[in-house]
PDB file of C-alpha atoms in Angstrom:
ATOM      1  CA  SER A   1     169.940  29.767   2.837  1.00  0.00           C
ATOM      2  CA  GLN A   2     170.326  33.363   3.862  1.00  0.00           C
ATOM      3  CA  GLN A   3     171.848  35.616   1.274  1.00  0.00           C
ATOM      4  CA  GLY A   4     172.801  38.522   3.418  1.00  0.00           C
ATOM      5  CA  GLU A   5     175.547  38.155   5.930  1.00  0.00           C
ATOM      6  CA  GLU A   6     176.200  40.937   8.356  1.00  0.00           C
ATOM      7  CA  ASP A   7     179.258  42.168  10.083  1.00  0.00           C
ATOM      8  CA  PRO A   8     179.796  42.673  12.941  1.00  0.00           C
ATOM      9  CA  GLN A   9     177.392  40.374  14.724  1.00  0.00           C
ATOM     10  CA  ALA A  10     177.362  42.678  17.717  1.00  0.00           C
ATOM     11  CA  LEU A  11     178.405  46.253  18.326  1.00  0.00           C
ATOM     12  CA  SER A  12     178.637  48.217  21.564  1.00  0.00           C
ATOM     13  CA  ILE A  13     179.129  51.976  21.440  1.00  0.00           C
ATOM     14  CA  GLN A  14     178.655  55.059  23.553  1.00  0.00           C
ATOM     15  CA  GLU A  15     175.806  57.458  22.948  1.00  0.00           C
ATOM     16  CA  GLY A  16     176.848  60.060  20.415  1.00  0.00           C
ATOM     17  CA  GLU A  17     179.207  57.771  18.536  1.00  0.00           C
ATOM     18  CA  ASN A  18     178.535  56.475  15.060  1.00  0.00           C
ATOM     19  CA  ALA A  19     177.583  52.865  14.398  1.00  0.00           C
ATOM     20  CA  THR A  20     178.559  51.169  11.154  1.00  0.00           C
ATOM     21  CA  MET A  21     177.463  47.742  10.050  1.00  0.00           C
ATOM     22  CA  ASN A  22     178.013  45.881   6.805  1.00  0.00           C
ATOM     23  CA  CYS A  23     176.029  43.415   4.800  1.00  0.00           C
ATOM     24  CA  SER A  24     177.042  41.097   1.986  1.00  0.00           C
ATOM     25  CA  TYR A  25     174.777  39.197  -0.346  1.00  0.00           C
ATOM     26  CA  LYS A  26     175.233  36.547  -2.987  1.00  0.00           C
ATOM     27  CA  THR A  27     172.955  37.021  -5.972  1.00  0.00           C
ATOM     28  CA  SER A  28     171.467  39.790  -8.079  1.00  0.00           C
ATOM     29  CA  ILE A  29     169.119  42.160  -6.338  1.00  0.00           C
ATOM     30  CA  ASN A  30     166.514  44.734  -7.281  1.00  0.00           C
ATOM     31  CA  ASN A  31     167.070  46.635  -4.085  1.00  0.00           C
ATOM     32  CA  LEU A  32     168.503  46.232  -0.630  1.00  0.00           C
ATOM     33  CA  GLN A  33     166.588  47.114   2.481  1.00  0.00           C
ATOM     34  CA  TRP A  34     167.536  47.706   6.078  1.00  0.00           C
ATOM     35  CA  TYR A  35     165.253  46.888   8.948  1.00  0.00           C
ATOM     36  CA  ARG A  36     165.405  47.342  12.674  1.00  0.00           C
ATOM     37  CA  GLN A  37     164.104  44.924  15.296  1.00  0.00           C
ATOM     38  CA  ASN A  38     163.656  45.707  18.931  1.00  0.00           C
ATOM     39  CA  SER A  39     163.895  42.696  21.217  1.00  0.00           C
ATOM     40  CA  GLY A  40     160.905  40.401  20.906  1.00  0.00           C
ATOM     41  CA  ARG A  41     159.213  42.559  18.293  1.00  0.00           C
ATOM     42  CA  GLY A  42     158.678  42.625  14.556  1.00  0.00           C
ATOM     43  CA  LEU A  43     160.858  44.401  12.050  1.00  0.00           C
ATOM     44  CA  VAL A  44     160.514  48.030  11.116  1.00  0.00           C
ATOM     45  CA  HIS A  45     161.615  49.221   7.712  1.00  0.00           C
ATOM     46  CA  LEU A  46     164.340  51.862   7.828  1.00  0.00           C
ATOM     47  CA  ILE A  47     165.557  52.530   4.336  1.00  0.00           C
ATOM     48  CA  LEU A  48     165.622  51.044   0.846  1.00  0.00           C
ATOM     49  CA  ILE A  49     168.352  51.543  -1.696  1.00  0.00           C
ATOM     50  CA  ARG A  50     167.802  50.518  -5.286  1.00  0.00           C
ATOM     51  CA  SER A  51     170.357  48.532  -7.249  1.00  0.00           C
ATOM     52  CA  ASN A  52     171.209  51.551  -9.408  1.00  0.00           C
ATOM     53  CA  GLU A  53     171.841  53.786  -6.411  1.00  0.00           C
ATOM     54  CA  ARG A  54     175.133  54.044  -4.571  1.00  0.00           C
ATOM     55  CA  GLU A  55     174.246  56.058  -1.508  1.00  0.00           C
ATOM     56  CA  LYS A  56     171.132  57.176   0.282  1.00  0.00           C
ATOM     57  CA  HIS A  57     170.413  59.245   3.361  1.00  0.00           C
ATOM     58  CA  SER A  58     167.471  59.364   5.705  1.00  0.00           C
ATOM     59  CA  GLY A  59     167.813  61.446   8.831  1.00  0.00           C
ATOM     60  CA  ARG A  60     170.720  59.988  10.824  1.00  0.00           C
ATOM     61  CA  LEU A  61     170.943  56.976   8.533  1.00  0.00           C
ATOM     62  CA  ARG A  62     173.325  56.639   5.621  1.00  0.00           C
ATOM     63  CA  VAL A  63     173.284  53.580   3.411  1.00  0.00           C
ATOM     64  CA  THR A  64     175.746  52.674   0.704  1.00  0.00           C
ATOM     65  CA  LEU A  65     175.497  49.956  -1.890  1.00  0.00           C
ATOM     66  CA  ASP A  66     178.279  48.447  -3.960  1.00  0.00           C
ATOM     67  CA  THR A  67     176.750  45.998  -6.409  1.00  0.00           C
ATOM     68  CA  SER A  68     180.163  45.023  -7.788  1.00  0.00           C
ATOM     69  CA  LYS A  69     181.134  43.764  -4.346  1.00  0.00           C
ATOM     70  CA  LYS A  70     177.603  42.725  -3.451  1.00  0.00           C
ATOM     71  CA  SER A  71     177.796  44.643  -0.232  1.00  0.00           C
ATOM     72  CA  SER A  72     176.007  47.397   1.629  1.00  0.00           C
ATOM     73  CA  SER A  73     176.677  49.394   4.738  1.00  0.00           C
ATOM     74  CA  LEU A  74     174.445  51.166   7.218  1.00  0.00           C
ATOM     75  CA  LEU A  75     175.780  54.069   9.207  1.00  0.00           C
ATOM     76  CA  ILE A  76     173.873  55.493  12.142  1.00  0.00           C
ATOM     77  CA  THR A  77     175.297  58.852  13.128  1.00  0.00           C
ATOM     78  CA  ALA A  78     175.159  60.414  16.578  1.00  0.00           C
ATOM     79  CA  SER A  79     173.677  57.287  18.101  1.00  0.00           C
ATOM     80  CA  ARG A  80     171.179  57.393  20.924  1.00  0.00           C
ATOM     81  CA  ALA A  81     170.296  54.853  23.578  1.00  0.00           C
ATOM     82  CA  ALA A  82     166.988  54.376  21.755  1.00  0.00           C
ATOM     83  CA  ASP A  83     168.919  53.071  18.740  1.00  0.00           C
ATOM     84  CA  THR A  84     169.692  49.914  20.707  1.00  0.00           C
ATOM     85  CA  ALA A  85     168.233  47.126  18.572  1.00  0.00           C
ATOM     86  CA  SER A  86     169.130  44.482  16.023  1.00  0.00           C
ATOM     87  CA  TYR A  87     169.573  45.652  12.457  1.00  0.00           C
ATOM     88  CA  PHE A  88     168.988  43.399   9.481  1.00  0.00           C
ATOM     89  CA  CYS A  89     169.698  43.849   5.827  1.00  0.00           C
ATOM     90  CA  GLY A  90     167.292  42.313   3.370  1.00  0.00           C
ATOM     91  CA  ALA A  91     168.494  41.492  -0.135  1.00  0.00           C
ATOM     92  CA  ALA A  92     165.536  41.820  -2.485  1.00  0.00           C
ATOM     93  CA  GLY A  93     165.851  39.571  -5.494  1.00  0.00           C
ATOM     94  CA  ASN A  94     163.007  37.199  -6.253  1.00  0.00           C
ATOM     95  CA  LYS A  95     162.300  37.361  -2.555  1.00  0.00           C
ATOM     96  CA  LEU A  96     163.566  39.269   0.415  1.00  0.00           C
ATOM     97  CA  THR A  97     166.334  37.363   2.168  1.00  0.00           C
ATOM     98  CA  PHE A  98     167.653  38.572   5.482  1.00  0.00           C
ATOM     99  CA  GLY A  99     171.139  38.536   6.860  1.00  0.00           C
ATOM    100  CA  GLY A 100     172.078  37.363  10.320  1.00  0.00           C
ATOM    101  CA  GLY A 101     171.725  40.811  11.818  1.00  0.00           C
ATOM    102  CA  THR A 102     173.886  43.113  13.878  1.00  0.00           C
ATOM    103  CA  ARG A 103     172.975  43.624  17.519  1.00  0.00           C
ATOM    104  CA  VAL A 104     173.715  47.199  18.457  1.00  0.00           C
ATOM    105  CA  LEU A 105     173.967  48.345  22.049  1.00  0.00           C
ATOM    106  CA  VAL A 106     174.180  52.085  22.615  1.00  0.00           C
ATOM    107  CA  LYS A 107     175.272  52.873  26.134  1.00  0.00           C
ATOM    108  CA  PRO A 108     174.061  56.140  27.663  1.00  0.00           C
TER     109      PRO A 108
ATOM    110  CA  GLY B   1     149.711  53.851   7.783  1.00  0.00           C
ATOM    111  CA  ALA B   2     150.590  50.284   6.736  1.00  0.00           C
ATOM    112  CA  VAL B   3     149.940  48.620  10.067  1.00  0.00           C
ATOM    113  CA  VAL B   4     150.063  44.872  10.473  1.00  0.00           C
ATOM    114  CA  SER B   5     148.552  43.276  13.531  1.00  0.00           C
ATOM    115  CA  GLN B   6     149.610  39.829  14.664  1.00  0.00           C
ATOM    116  CA  HIS B   7     147.789  37.837  17.298  1.00  0.00           C
ATOM    117  CA  PRO B   8     148.444  36.319  19.742  1.00  0.00           C
ATOM    118  CA  SER B   9     151.728  37.823  20.842  1.00  0.00           C
ATOM    119  CA  TRP B  10     152.526  34.860  23.056  1.00  0.00           C
ATOM    120  CA  VAL B  11     151.077  31.386  23.280  1.00  0.00           C
ATOM    121  CA  ILE B  12     151.913  28.367  25.379  1.00  0.00           C
ATOM    122  CA  CYS B  13     150.459  25.042  24.378  1.00  0.00           C
ATOM    123  CA  LYS B  14     150.792  21.369  25.136  1.00  0.00           C
ATOM    124  CA  SER B  15     152.591  19.039  22.796  1.00  0.00           C
ATOM    125  CA  GLY B  16     150.215  17.583  20.217  1.00  0.00           C
ATOM    126  CA  THR B  17     147.839  20.507  20.092  1.00  0.00           C
ATOM    127  CA  SER B  18     147.400  22.945  17.216  1.00  0.00           C
ATOM    128  CA  VAL B  19     147.935  26.672  17.392  1.00  0.00           C
ATOM    129  CA  LYS B  20     146.600  29.326  15.054  1.00  0.00           C
ATOM    130  CA  ILE B  21     148.320  32.657  14.543  1.00  0.00           C
ATOM    131  CA  GLU B  22     146.553  35.515  12.799  1.00  0.00           C
ATOM    132  CA  CYS B  23     148.081  38.261  10.733  1.00  0.00           C
ATOM    133  CA  ARG B  24     145.945  41.205   9.698  1.00  0.00           C
ATOM    134  CA  SER B  25     146.684  44.244   7.604  1.00  0.00           C
ATOM    135  CA  LEU B  26     144.692  46.994   9.281  1.00  0.00           C
ATOM    136  CA  ASP B  27     144.772  49.855   6.829  1.00  0.00           C
ATOM    137  CA  PHE B  28     145.694  48.363   3.486  1.00  0.00           C
ATOM    138  CA  GLN B  29     144.913  45.417   1.287  1.00  0.00           C
ATOM    139  CA  ALA B  30     147.758  42.951   1.450  1.00  0.00           C
ATOM    140  CA  THR B  31     148.269  41.267  -1.879  1.00  0.00           C
ATOM    141  CA  THR B  32     151.045  39.144  -0.419  1.00  0.00           C
ATOM    142  CA  MET B  33     151.779  37.994   3.091  1.00  0.00           C
ATOM    143  CA  PHE B  34     154.897  36.285   4.353  1.00  0.00           C
ATOM    144  CA  TRP B  35     155.519  34.047   7.319  1.00  0.00           C
ATOM    145  CA  TYR B  36     158.923  33.899   8.976  1.00  0.00           C
ATOM    146  CA  ARG B  37     160.423  31.934  11.795  1.00  0.00           C
ATOM    147  CA  GLN B  38     163.157  33.329  13.987  1.00  0.00           C
ATOM    148  CA  PHE B  39     165.321  31.554  16.530  1.00  0.00           C
ATOM    149  CA  PRO B  40     166.953  33.497  19.382  1.00  0.00           C
ATOM    150  CA  LYS B  41     169.652  35.873  18.201  1.00  0.00           C
ATOM    151  CA  GLN B  42     169.302  34.620  14.642  1.00  0.00           C
ATOM    152  CA  SER B  43     167.897  35.924  11.431  1.00  0.00           C
ATOM    153  CA  LEU B  44     164.445  35.508   9.986  1.00  0.00           C
ATOM    154  CA  MET B  45     163.897  32.394   7.926  1.00  0.00           C
ATOM    155  CA  LEU B  46     161.172  32.679   5.328  1.00  0.00           C
ATOM    156  CA  MET B  47     158.703  29.840   5.724  1.00  0.00           C
ATOM    157  CA  ALA B  48     156.139  30.631   3.078  1.00  0.00           C
ATOM    158  CA  THR B  49     154.647  33.275   0.870  1.00  0.00           C
ATOM    159  CA  SER B  50     150.914  33.537   0.477  1.00  0.00           C
ATOM    160  CA  ASN B  51     148.824  35.429  -2.007  1.00  0.00           C
ATOM    161  CA  GLU B  52     145.167  36.091  -1.391  1.00  0.00           C
ATOM    162  CA  GLY B  53     142.960  33.372  -2.753  1.00  0.00           C
ATOM    163  CA  SER B  54     145.725  30.999  -3.757  1.00  0.00           C
ATOM    164  CA  LYS B  55     147.796  28.322  -2.118  1.00  0.00           C
ATOM    165  CA  ALA B  56     150.852  29.345  -0.200  1.00  0.00           C
ATOM    166  CA  THR B  57     154.299  28.771  -1.621  1.00  0.00           C
ATOM    167  CA  TYR B  58     156.471  27.047   0.941  1.00  0.00           C
ATOM    168  CA  GLU B  59     160.226  27.311   1.182  1.00  0.00           C
ATOM    169  CA  GLN B  60     162.335  24.213   0.866  1.00  0.00           C
ATOM    170  CA  GLY B  61     162.348  22.188   4.044  1.00  0.00           C
ATOM    171  CA  VAL B  62     159.135  23.664   5.442  1.00  0.00           C
ATOM    172  CA  GLU B  63     156.413  21.054   5.894  1.00  0.00           C
ATOM    173  CA  LYS B  64     153.190  22.382   4.419  1.00  0.00           C
ATOM    174  CA  ASP B  65     151.093  19.868   6.329  1.00  0.00           C
ATOM    175  CA  LYS B  66     152.742  20.965   9.539  1.00  0.00           C
ATOM    176  CA  PHE B  67     152.431  24.680   8.955  1.00  0.00           C
ATOM    177  CA  LEU B  68     149.064  25.378   7.367  1.00  0.00           C
ATOM    178  CA  ILE B  69     148.703  28.788   5.828  1.00  0.00           C
ATOM    179  CA  ASN B  70     145.426  30.331   4.764  1.00  0.00           C
ATOM    180  CA  HIS B  71     145.108  33.706   3.070  1.00  0.00           C
ATOM    181  CA  ALA B  72     141.363  33.925   2.672  1.00  0.00           C
ATOM    182  CA  SER B  73     141.071  37.675   2.287  1.00  0.00           C
ATOM    183  CA  LEU B  74     143.171  40.681   1.398  1.00  0.00           C
ATOM    184  CA  THR B  75     143.518  41.577   5.054  1.00  0.00           C
ATOM    185  CA  LEU B  76     143.955  38.255   6.823  1.00  0.00           C
ATOM    186  CA  SER B  77     146.379  35.372   6.712  1.00  0.00           C
ATOM    187  CA  THR B  78     146.619  32.630   9.286  1.00  0.00           C
ATOM    188  CA  LEU B  79     149.365  30.199  10.177  1.00  0.00           C
ATOM    189  CA  THR B  80     148.330  27.029  11.977  1.00  0.00           C
ATOM    190  CA  VAL B  81     151.028  24.948  13.600  1.00  0.00           C
ATOM    191  CA  THR B  82     149.502  21.502  13.661  1.00  0.00           C
ATOM    192  CA  SER B  83     150.340  18.868  16.262  1.00  0.00           C
ATOM    193  CA  ALA B  84     152.917  21.164  17.802  1.00  0.00           C
ATOM    194  CA  HIS B  85     156.024  19.721  19.401  1.00  0.00           C
ATOM    195  CA  PRO B  86     158.678  21.377  21.566  1.00  0.00           C
ATOM    196  CA  GLU B  87     160.963  21.780  18.548  1.00  0.00           C
ATOM    197  CA  ASP B  88     158.304  24.036  17.007  1.00  0.00           C
ATOM    198  CA  SER B  89     158.859  26.531  19.809  1.00  0.00           C
ATOM    199  CA  SER B  90     160.048  29.705  18.165  1.00  0.00           C
ATOM    200  CA  PHE B  91     159.209  33.286  17.297  1.00  0.00           C
ATOM    201  CA  TYR B  92     156.916  33.506  14.287  1.00  0.00           C
ATOM    202  CA  ILE B  93     156.581  36.791  12.425  1.00  0.00           C
ATOM    203  CA  CYS B  94     154.288  37.742   9.578  1.00  0.00           C
ATOM    204  CA  SER B  95     154.661  40.547   7.124  1.00  0.00           C
ATOM    205  CA  ALA B  96     152.564  41.980   4.361  1.00  0.00           C
ATOM    206  CA  THR B  97     153.021  43.988   1.269  1.00  0.00           C
ATOM    207  CA  PHE B  98     150.716  45.493  -1.293  1.00  0.00           C
ATOM    208  CA  GLN B  99     150.881  45.828  -5.024  1.00  0.00           C
ATOM    209  CA  GLY B 100     153.689  47.968  -6.289  1.00  0.00           C
ATOM    210  CA  GLN B 101     155.327  48.179  -2.888  1.00  0.00           C
ATOM    211  CA  ASN B 102     158.819  46.811  -2.260  1.00  0.00           C
ATOM    212  CA  ILE B 103     158.705  47.224   1.489  1.00  0.00           C
ATOM    213  CA  GLN B 104     157.328  44.605   3.845  1.00  0.00           C
ATOM    214  CA  TYR B 105     155.321  45.665   6.873  1.00  0.00           C
ATOM    215  CA  PHE B 106     155.778  43.387   9.823  1.00  0.00           C
ATOM    216  CA  GLY B 107     153.590  42.223  12.632  1.00  0.00           C
ATOM    217  CA  ALA B 108     154.939  42.259  16.179  1.00  0.00           C
ATOM    218  CA  GLY B 109     155.515  38.520  16.179  1.00  0.00           C
ATOM    219  CA  THR B 110     154.186  35.544  18.129  1.00  0.00           C
ATOM    220  CA  ARG B 111     156.264  33.672  20.619  1.00  0.00           C
ATOM    221  CA  LEU B 112     155.212  30.026  20.658  1.00  0.00           C
ATOM    222  CA  SER B 113     156.238  27.779  23.524  1.00  0.00           C
ATOM    223  CA  VAL B 114     155.288  24.125  23.239  1.00  0.00           C
ATOM    224  CA  LEU B 115     155.503  22.165  26.470  1.00  0.00           C
TER     225      LEU B 115
END
């Protein structure tokens, strides 16, 4: 079964707005990873946050991790139409287990 | 760097035939490769993990005789869907990682349609 569950399932925003999505997982992890998938394509790694880290930034991406709540969030600031994609969290324990994903639509 | 090539990108086959999907790491030696299956608008379900030179480890519920995985070299893994049926129609994605690396590098996926 999938560990990570993501919320919301779908998100529609205007270009320039921020997009926030959340991920919950069930068991212990070594790290948590976020990936992006364009329609009909493979996944592209975005950012990894280790279990002993609380927050990490990469460009317009900000990830937080709360191991006590077994949750993580991904914030995309100043969104662009090109950010339209599905975003998946991957909880890395013994294996990488993906959540259901959040489909993000950024309208120009 | 860390490019994974997956081929074919799309295949249509008749029910009862077998289909082979290739996954190649182009610029690194992949110690471990993973095969996933994804249904429309759903997440990736791990099917199996393969290490070079050893038998693949299948996830619970995945038929190893149905989905044959071979990882003969450090740059190539293949997934063969044997005696395909319409219910096997799906998007199959491979990924690879190398020693010491936590990140998985994904192929572009293969869309399989079984008629």
